[in-house]
Short mmCIF file of C-alpha atoms in Angstrom, two decimals:
data_model
loop_
_atom_site.label_atom_id
_atom_site.label_comp_id
_atom_site.label_asym_id
_atom_site.label_seq_id
_atom_site.Cartn_x
_atom_site.Cartn_y
_atom_site.Cartn_z
CA UNK A 226 0.00 0.00 0.00
CA UNK A 227 1.39 3.41 -0.94
CA UNK A 228 1.39 6.32 1.48
CA UNK A 229 -1.26 8.02 -0.69
CA UNK A 230 -3.85 5.30 -0.20
CA UNK A 231 -6.45 5.61 2.53
CA UNK A 232 -5.70 3.54 5.62
CA UNK A 233 -8.18 1.86 7.92
CA UNK A 234 -8.32 -0.84 10.55
CA UNK A 235 -8.34 -3.53 7.86
CA UNK A 236 -5.53 -2.19 5.72
CA UNK A 237 -2.54 -4.49 5.51
CA UNK A 238 0.63 -3.36 7.27
CA UNK A 239 4.28 -4.15 6.53
CA UNK A 240 7.32 -3.43 8.67
CA UNK A 241 10.59 -5.02 7.55
CA UNK A 242 9.77 -8.73 7.36
CA UNK A 243 6.55 -8.46 9.38
CA UNK A 244 3.45 -8.61 7.16
CA UNK A 245 0.12 -8.10 8.91
CA UNK A 246 -3.31 -8.68 7.39
CA UNK A 247 -4.88 -5.82 9.37
CA UNK A 248 -3.95 -3.19 11.96
CA UNK A 249 -5.11 -4.96 15.14
CA UNK A 250 -2.74 -6.16 17.83
CA UNK A 251 -3.67 -8.08 20.93
CA UNK A 252 -2.15 -6.09 23.76
CA UNK A 253 0.19 -8.07 26.06
CA UNK A 254 -1.83 -8.93 29.17
CA UNK A 255 -0.48 -11.09 31.99
CA UNK A 256 -2.58 -14.18 32.68
CA UNK A 257 -0.85 -15.19 35.95
CA UNK A 258 -1.65 -18.77 35.00
CA UNK A 259 1.61 -20.75 35.25
CA UNK A 260 0.38 -23.05 38.00
CA UNK A 261 3.65 -24.95 38.36
CA UNK A 262 5.57 -21.67 38.73
CA UNK A 263 8.17 -22.88 36.23
CA UNK A 264 7.60 -20.16 33.63
CA UNK A 265 6.34 -22.69 31.06
CA UNK A 266 3.22 -21.78 29.04
CA UNK A 267 0.20 -23.97 29.79
CA UNK A 268 -2.89 -25.21 27.96
CA UNK A 269 -4.63 -22.05 29.18
CA UNK A 270 -2.10 -19.90 27.33
CA UNK A 271 -2.48 -22.06 24.22
CA UNK A 272 -6.28 -21.73 24.14
CA UNK A 273 -6.19 -18.06 25.11
CA UNK A 274 -3.85 -16.97 22.31
CA UNK A 275 -4.90 -19.36 19.55
CA UNK A 276 -8.57 -18.38 19.93
CA UNK A 277 -7.60 -14.77 19.16
CA UNK A 278 -5.77 -15.95 16.05
CA UNK A 279 -8.94 -17.75 14.93
CA UNK A 280 -10.76 -14.51 15.74
CA UNK A 281 -8.86 -12.55 13.11
CA UNK A 282 -6.32 -10.60 15.17
CA UNK A 283 -3.33 -9.76 12.97
CA UNK A 284 -0.62 -9.55 15.63
CA UNK A 285 -0.83 -11.36 18.94
CA UNK A 286 1.59 -10.07 21.56
CA UNK A 287 2.32 -12.73 24.16
CA UNK A 288 2.23 -11.33 27.69
CA UNK A 289 5.22 -10.08 29.69
CA UNK A 290 7.73 -12.94 29.70
CA UNK A 291 10.65 -12.64 32.06
CA UNK A 292 14.39 -13.09 31.72
CA UNK A 293 14.95 -14.61 35.17
CA UNK A 294 12.78 -16.09 37.95
CA UNK A 295 13.10 -13.00 40.16
CA UNK A 296 12.16 -10.82 37.20
CA UNK A 297 8.55 -11.99 37.32
CA UNK A 298 5.77 -9.83 38.75
CA UNK A 299 4.51 -13.03 40.33
CA UNK A 300 5.68 -16.61 40.31
CA UNK A 301 2.72 -17.41 38.03
CA UNK A 302 4.23 -15.46 35.11
CA UNK A 303 5.83 -16.77 31.92
CA UNK A 304 9.59 -16.97 31.55
CA UNK A 305 12.27 -17.43 28.90
CA UNK A 306 15.32 -17.97 31.08
CA UNK A 307 15.52 -21.68 30.18
CA UNK A 308 15.49 -23.73 26.98
CA UNK A 309 12.82 -25.87 28.64
CA UNK A 310 10.41 -22.97 28.17
CA UNK A 311 10.78 -22.83 24.38
CA UNK A 312 8.61 -25.79 23.20
CA UNK A 313 5.35 -24.65 24.83
CA UNK A 314 5.73 -21.19 23.30
CA UNK A 315 6.63 -22.65 19.90
CA UNK A 316 3.43 -24.72 20.03
CA UNK A 317 1.41 -21.51 20.48
CA UNK A 318 3.29 -19.67 17.73
CA UNK A 319 2.87 -22.52 15.23
CA UNK A 320 -0.86 -22.79 15.91
CA UNK A 321 -1.42 -19.03 15.62
CA UNK A 322 0.47 -19.03 12.32
CA UNK A 323 -1.83 -21.76 11.01
CA UNK A 324 -4.77 -19.36 11.49
CA UNK A 325 -3.09 -16.42 9.76
CA UNK A 326 -1.87 -14.44 12.76
CA UNK A 327 1.64 -13.21 13.44
CA UNK A 328 2.98 -13.47 16.98
CA UNK A 329 5.27 -11.34 19.10
CA UNK A 330 6.46 -11.70 22.67
CA UNK A 331 7.13 -9.06 25.29
CA UNK A 332 10.49 -9.64 26.99
CA UNK A 333 10.85 -8.04 30.40
CA UNK A 334 12.09 -7.85 33.96
CA UNK A 335 9.88 -6.45 36.71
CA UNK A 336 12.74 -5.00 38.75
CA UNK A 337 11.46 -3.55 42.03
CA UNK A 338 7.90 -4.60 41.11
CA UNK A 339 8.75 -8.32 41.37
CA UNK A 340 6.27 -9.12 44.12
CA UNK A 341 7.31 -12.71 44.86
CA UNK A 342 11.09 -12.18 44.81
CA UNK A 343 12.61 -12.47 48.28
CA UNK A 344 14.64 -9.34 47.57
CA UNK A 345 13.78 -7.59 44.29
CA UNK A 346 16.53 -5.87 42.32
CA UNK A 347 16.49 -2.38 40.84
CA UNK A 348 18.79 0.42 39.68
CA UNK A 349 18.59 1.92 43.18
CA UNK A 350 17.27 0.75 46.55
CA UNK A 351 13.98 2.63 46.35
CA UNK A 352 10.71 0.84 47.11
CA UNK A 353 7.68 1.19 44.82
CA UNK A 354 5.46 2.23 47.73
CA UNK A 355 5.20 1.92 51.50
CA UNK A 356 3.83 -1.63 51.24
CA UNK A 357 6.46 -2.90 48.78
CA UNK A 358 9.73 -4.66 49.50
CA UNK A 359 12.78 -2.43 49.32
CA UNK A 360 14.85 -3.65 46.37
CA UNK A 361 18.59 -4.24 46.30
CA UNK A 362 20.55 -2.01 43.92
CA UNK A 363 22.25 -4.05 41.19
CA UNK A 364 26.04 -3.79 41.03
CA UNK A 365 27.56 -2.54 37.79
CA UNK A 366 28.60 -6.08 36.87
CA UNK A 367 25.12 -7.37 37.65
CA UNK A 368 23.63 -4.77 35.31
CA UNK A 369 25.90 -6.01 32.54
CA UNK A 370 24.82 -9.55 33.41
CA UNK A 371 21.19 -8.49 33.18
CA UNK A 372 21.78 -7.30 29.60
CA UNK A 373 23.02 -10.80 28.80
CA UNK A 374 19.87 -12.31 30.36
CA UNK A 375 17.76 -10.19 28.00
CA UNK A 376 19.98 -11.33 25.12
CA UNK A 377 19.49 -15.00 25.99
CA UNK A 378 15.72 -14.60 26.32
CA UNK A 379 15.50 -12.92 22.91
CA UNK A 380 17.61 -15.70 21.37
CA UNK A 381 15.16 -18.26 22.78
CA UNK A 382 12.21 -16.26 21.43
CA UNK A 383 13.76 -16.32 17.96
CA UNK A 384 14.26 -20.07 18.31
CA UNK A 385 10.57 -20.44 19.23
CA UNK A 386 9.60 -18.85 15.91
CA UNK A 387 8.23 -15.47 16.96
CA UNK A 388 7.72 -12.88 14.23
CA UNK A 389 8.71 -9.89 16.32
CA UNK A 390 10.09 -9.05 19.76
CA UNK A 391 8.84 -6.33 22.09
CA UNK A 392 11.18 -5.06 24.80
CA UNK A 393 9.19 -3.86 27.82
CA UNK A 394 10.46 -0.41 28.81
CA UNK A 395 7.21 0.84 30.37
CA UNK A 396 4.95 0.58 33.42
CA UNK A 397 7.65 0.99 36.03
CA UNK A 398 9.50 -2.24 35.22
CA UNK A 399 13.28 -2.56 35.11
CA UNK A 400 14.16 -0.67 31.92
CA UNK A 401 11.72 2.09 32.86
CA UNK A 402 13.33 2.19 36.31
CA UNK A 403 16.70 2.81 34.69
CA UNK A 404 15.62 5.67 32.41
CA UNK A 405 13.50 7.44 35.02
CA UNK A 406 15.27 10.02 37.23
CA UNK A 407 12.80 9.08 39.98
CA UNK A 408 14.15 5.55 40.32
CA UNK A 409 17.72 5.74 39.03
CA UNK A 410 20.03 7.42 41.54
CA UNK A 411 23.15 5.47 40.54
CA UNK A 412 26.60 7.01 40.34
CA UNK A 413 28.13 4.56 37.84
CA UNK A 414 27.84 4.68 34.03
CA UNK A 415 24.25 3.44 34.27
CA UNK A 416 23.36 6.45 36.38
CA UNK A 417 25.37 9.00 34.45
CA UNK A 418 23.53 7.95 31.27
CA UNK A 419 19.97 6.90 32.15
CA UNK A 420 19.37 5.31 28.75
CA UNK A 421 22.52 3.18 28.76
CA UNK A 422 20.89 0.03 30.13
CA UNK A 423 17.99 0.26 27.67
CA UNK A 424 20.37 0.90 24.77
CA UNK A 425 22.51 -2.09 25.67
CA UNK A 426 19.44 -4.34 25.92
CA UNK A 427 18.28 -3.13 22.49
CA UNK A 428 21.72 -3.76 20.96
CA UNK A 429 21.89 -7.22 22.51
CA UNK A 430 18.40 -8.05 21.23
CA UNK A 431 19.16 -6.86 17.70
CA UNK A 432 22.29 -9.00 17.64
CA UNK A 433 20.15 -12.11 18.23
CA UNK A 434 17.36 -11.24 15.81
CA UNK A 435 17.19 -11.88 12.06
CA UNK A 436 17.93 -8.79 9.98
CA UNK A 437 14.35 -8.48 8.75
CA UNK A 438 12.67 -8.97 12.15
CA UNK A 439 11.42 -5.68 13.63
CA UNK A 440 12.16 -4.79 17.24
CA UNK A 441 9.30 -3.16 19.14
CA UNK A 442 9.57 -1.35 22.45
CA UNK A 443 6.80 -0.43 24.86
CA UNK A 444 7.43 2.82 26.71
CA UNK A 445 5.54 4.93 29.20
CA UNK A 446 5.42 8.30 27.46
CA UNK A 447 4.37 10.07 30.64
CA UNK A 448 4.68 9.49 34.37
CA UNK A 449 1.88 10.33 36.78
CA UNK A 450 3.73 11.07 40.00
CA UNK A 451 5.09 14.34 41.31
CA UNK A 452 8.37 15.12 39.57
CA UNK A 453 7.77 12.50 36.90
CA UNK A 454 8.85 12.98 33.31
CA UNK A 455 6.52 14.11 30.51
CA UNK A 456 6.23 13.82 26.77
CA UNK A 457 9.28 15.94 25.93
CA UNK A 458 11.53 13.77 28.07
CA UNK A 459 10.09 10.57 26.63
CA UNK A 460 10.59 11.89 23.09
CA UNK A 461 14.24 12.46 24.00
CA UNK A 462 14.87 8.96 25.36
CA UNK A 463 12.81 7.35 22.59
CA UNK A 464 15.10 9.03 20.04
CA UNK A 465 18.04 7.37 21.75
CA UNK A 466 16.33 3.99 21.67
CA UNK A 467 15.35 4.52 18.04
CA UNK A 468 18.98 5.18 17.16
CA UNK A 469 19.95 2.02 19.03
CA UNK A 470 17.66 -0.08 16.84
CA UNK A 471 13.98 0.15 17.85
CA UNK A 472 11.80 -0.09 14.74
CA UNK A 473 8.40 0.66 16.33
CA UNK A 474 7.19 2.02 19.67
CA UNK A 475 4.21 0.76 21.64
CA UNK A 476 3.04 3.89 23.48
CA UNK A 477 1.55 3.55 26.95
CA UNK A 478 2.02 5.62 30.11
CA UNK A 479 2.35 5.44 33.88
CA UNK A 480 3.12 2.52 36.17
CA UNK A 481 6.17 4.10 37.81
CA UNK A 482 4.61 4.64 41.23
CA UNK A 483 1.44 5.42 43.16
CA UNK A 484 -0.52 7.91 41.07
CA UNK A 485 -0.53 11.44 42.42
CA UNK A 486 -3.94 13.05 42.74
CA UNK A 487 -2.89 15.90 40.47
CA UNK A 488 -1.56 13.63 37.77
CA UNK A 489 -4.22 10.99 37.29
CA UNK A 490 -4.32 9.47 33.82
CA UNK A 491 -7.54 9.73 31.88
CA UNK A 492 -10.07 6.95 31.87
CA UNK A 493 -11.82 8.09 28.71
CA UNK A 494 -11.58 6.30 25.39
CA UNK A 495 -8.33 6.86 23.48
CA UNK A 496 -6.78 8.84 26.36
CA UNK A 497 -3.26 7.76 25.40
CA UNK A 498 -3.57 8.26 21.65
CA UNK A 499 -2.22 11.86 21.76
CA UNK A 500 1.00 10.51 23.29
CA UNK A 501 1.38 8.02 20.43
CA UNK A 502 0.69 10.73 17.87
CA UNK A 503 3.29 13.08 19.36
CA UNK A 504 6.02 10.44 19.37
CA UNK A 505 5.11 9.31 15.85
CA UNK A 506 5.41 12.88 14.57
CA UNK A 507 8.52 13.82 16.56
CA UNK A 508 10.52 10.73 15.57
CA UNK A 509 8.91 9.89 12.21
CA UNK A 510 8.62 6.35 13.55
CA UNK A 511 5.83 3.74 13.44
CA UNK A 512 3.81 3.54 16.65
CA UNK A 513 1.14 1.44 18.31
CA UNK A 514 -1.66 3.21 20.19
CA UNK A 515 -3.22 1.70 23.31
CA UNK A 516 -5.80 2.65 25.89
CA UNK A 517 -9.53 1.96 25.73
CA UNK A 518 -9.76 1.57 21.96
CA UNK A 519 -12.37 -1.20 22.18
CA UNK A 520 -14.91 0.62 19.99
CA UNK A 521 -14.13 -0.46 16.40
CA UNK A 522 -15.32 2.90 15.01
CA UNK A 523 -12.85 4.67 17.28
CA UNK A 524 -10.02 2.23 16.54
CA UNK A 525 -10.66 2.65 12.83
CA UNK A 526 -10.53 6.44 13.17
CA UNK A 527 -7.18 6.31 14.96
CA UNK A 528 -5.72 4.43 11.99
CA UNK A 529 -7.58 6.48 9.37
CA UNK A 530 -6.39 9.75 10.91
CA UNK A 531 -2.83 8.36 10.89
CA UNK A 532 -2.41 8.88 14.61
CA UNK A 533 -0.86 5.43 14.89
CA UNK A 534 0.06 2.53 12.64
CA UNK A 535 -1.49 -0.24 14.75
CA UNK A 536 -4.01 -0.29 17.58
CA UNK A 537 -3.54 -2.57 20.58
CA UNK A 538 -6.78 -3.98 21.92
CA UNK A 539 -6.76 -5.26 25.51
CA UNK A 540 -9.99 -5.63 27.46
CA UNK A 541 -12.02 -5.86 24.25
CA UNK A 542 -10.13 -9.00 23.28
CA UNK A 543 -10.36 -10.41 26.78
CA UNK A 544 -14.13 -10.13 26.58
CA UNK A 545 -14.40 -11.37 23.02
CA UNK A 546 -11.78 -13.45 21.18
CA UNK A 547 -13.59 -12.58 17.92
CA UNK A 548 -13.43 -8.81 18.42
CA UNK A 549 -11.61 -8.36 15.10
CA UNK A 550 -14.19 -10.34 13.10
CA UNK A 551 -17.02 -8.36 14.69
CA UNK A 552 -15.17 -5.11 13.98
CA UNK A 553 -14.96 -6.05 10.30
CA UNK A 554 -18.67 -6.79 10.25
CA UNK A 555 -19.54 -3.49 11.95
CA UNK A 556 -17.26 -1.47 9.68
CA UNK A 557 -18.34 -3.42 6.60
CA UNK A 558 -14.75 -4.39 5.80
CA UNK A 559 -13.62 -7.58 4.16
CA UNK A 560 -11.63 -10.01 6.29
CA UNK A 561 -11.02 -13.73 6.25
CA UNK A 562 -13.68 -15.46 8.33
CA UNK A 563 -13.15 -19.11 9.33
CA UNK A 564 -15.32 -21.28 7.10
CA UNK A 565 -16.98 -22.76 10.17
CA UNK A 566 -18.18 -19.30 11.28
CA UNK A 567 -19.29 -17.75 7.98
CA UNK A 568 -22.99 -18.29 8.64
CA UNK A 569 -22.68 -15.99 11.68
CA UNK A 570 -21.30 -13.07 9.68
#
């Protein structure tokens, strides 16, 4: 599709070697369903993700998957710190591919927000809130080791057959903790340059990925606590990450701490879309918009107005695995409907 053609929710989209049949992405949403606490995807994960592929979603982003056991929000989260975790994810990827969906995975470390770690780790020994455990500050060598853990997790994701990788640099997790002045009070090179850890993770990831595989990164474009950064600061660090190798940004906000009364995020539909639009324009980079875009007419408008390149649907897809098929019906757009379901559409 040329830049002059009209775009809508059911336009195809191409980024490097990633070819999507429409502009919908399933937002990464933790299921907290690894009952054996071994980080290995279960039958629940298989049914959860594959049903969305049957339902027409173009890009399914597997939930936050962690680079070490103590990097999980809870012990019920997915992991990619071991080769034993590859086969269950590959099974999901292969099945989603068979129904025409592409699949990404969000690679992450929760840092100080690792609730079940005996002693969480972070850039600095600052607790998330008064009820949270105080984390231990990583040594400089441990930070370098953490970069290698991200590298190994990405290598395993590539081995599992994923079509794209998303590095989680948002919502107050470890990479966000490093690039936020609120949580990074270090005096070493990772404190003197707040983006250094994120840049090194990006470089390590790119070194493990095929040349034509795009690297995505989720960022919080705005913090909601007193003294938190805003859109101009996030544009600045996103430019650094773009130069390091990020091909597309997934634009969210918040998560860095208890929300200040004066800085509450919106709860209205599309409240984060202006952040995505600003970063898209400032960096001339593809972006994904998130945040209460469950109304297909609204999601379609976000794409049609070129405010973002993809829309990430969260709660809408939790409620209805066939959200994308119903959106096509509502918008009177052509999409591939499973033969078994054609009588319903």
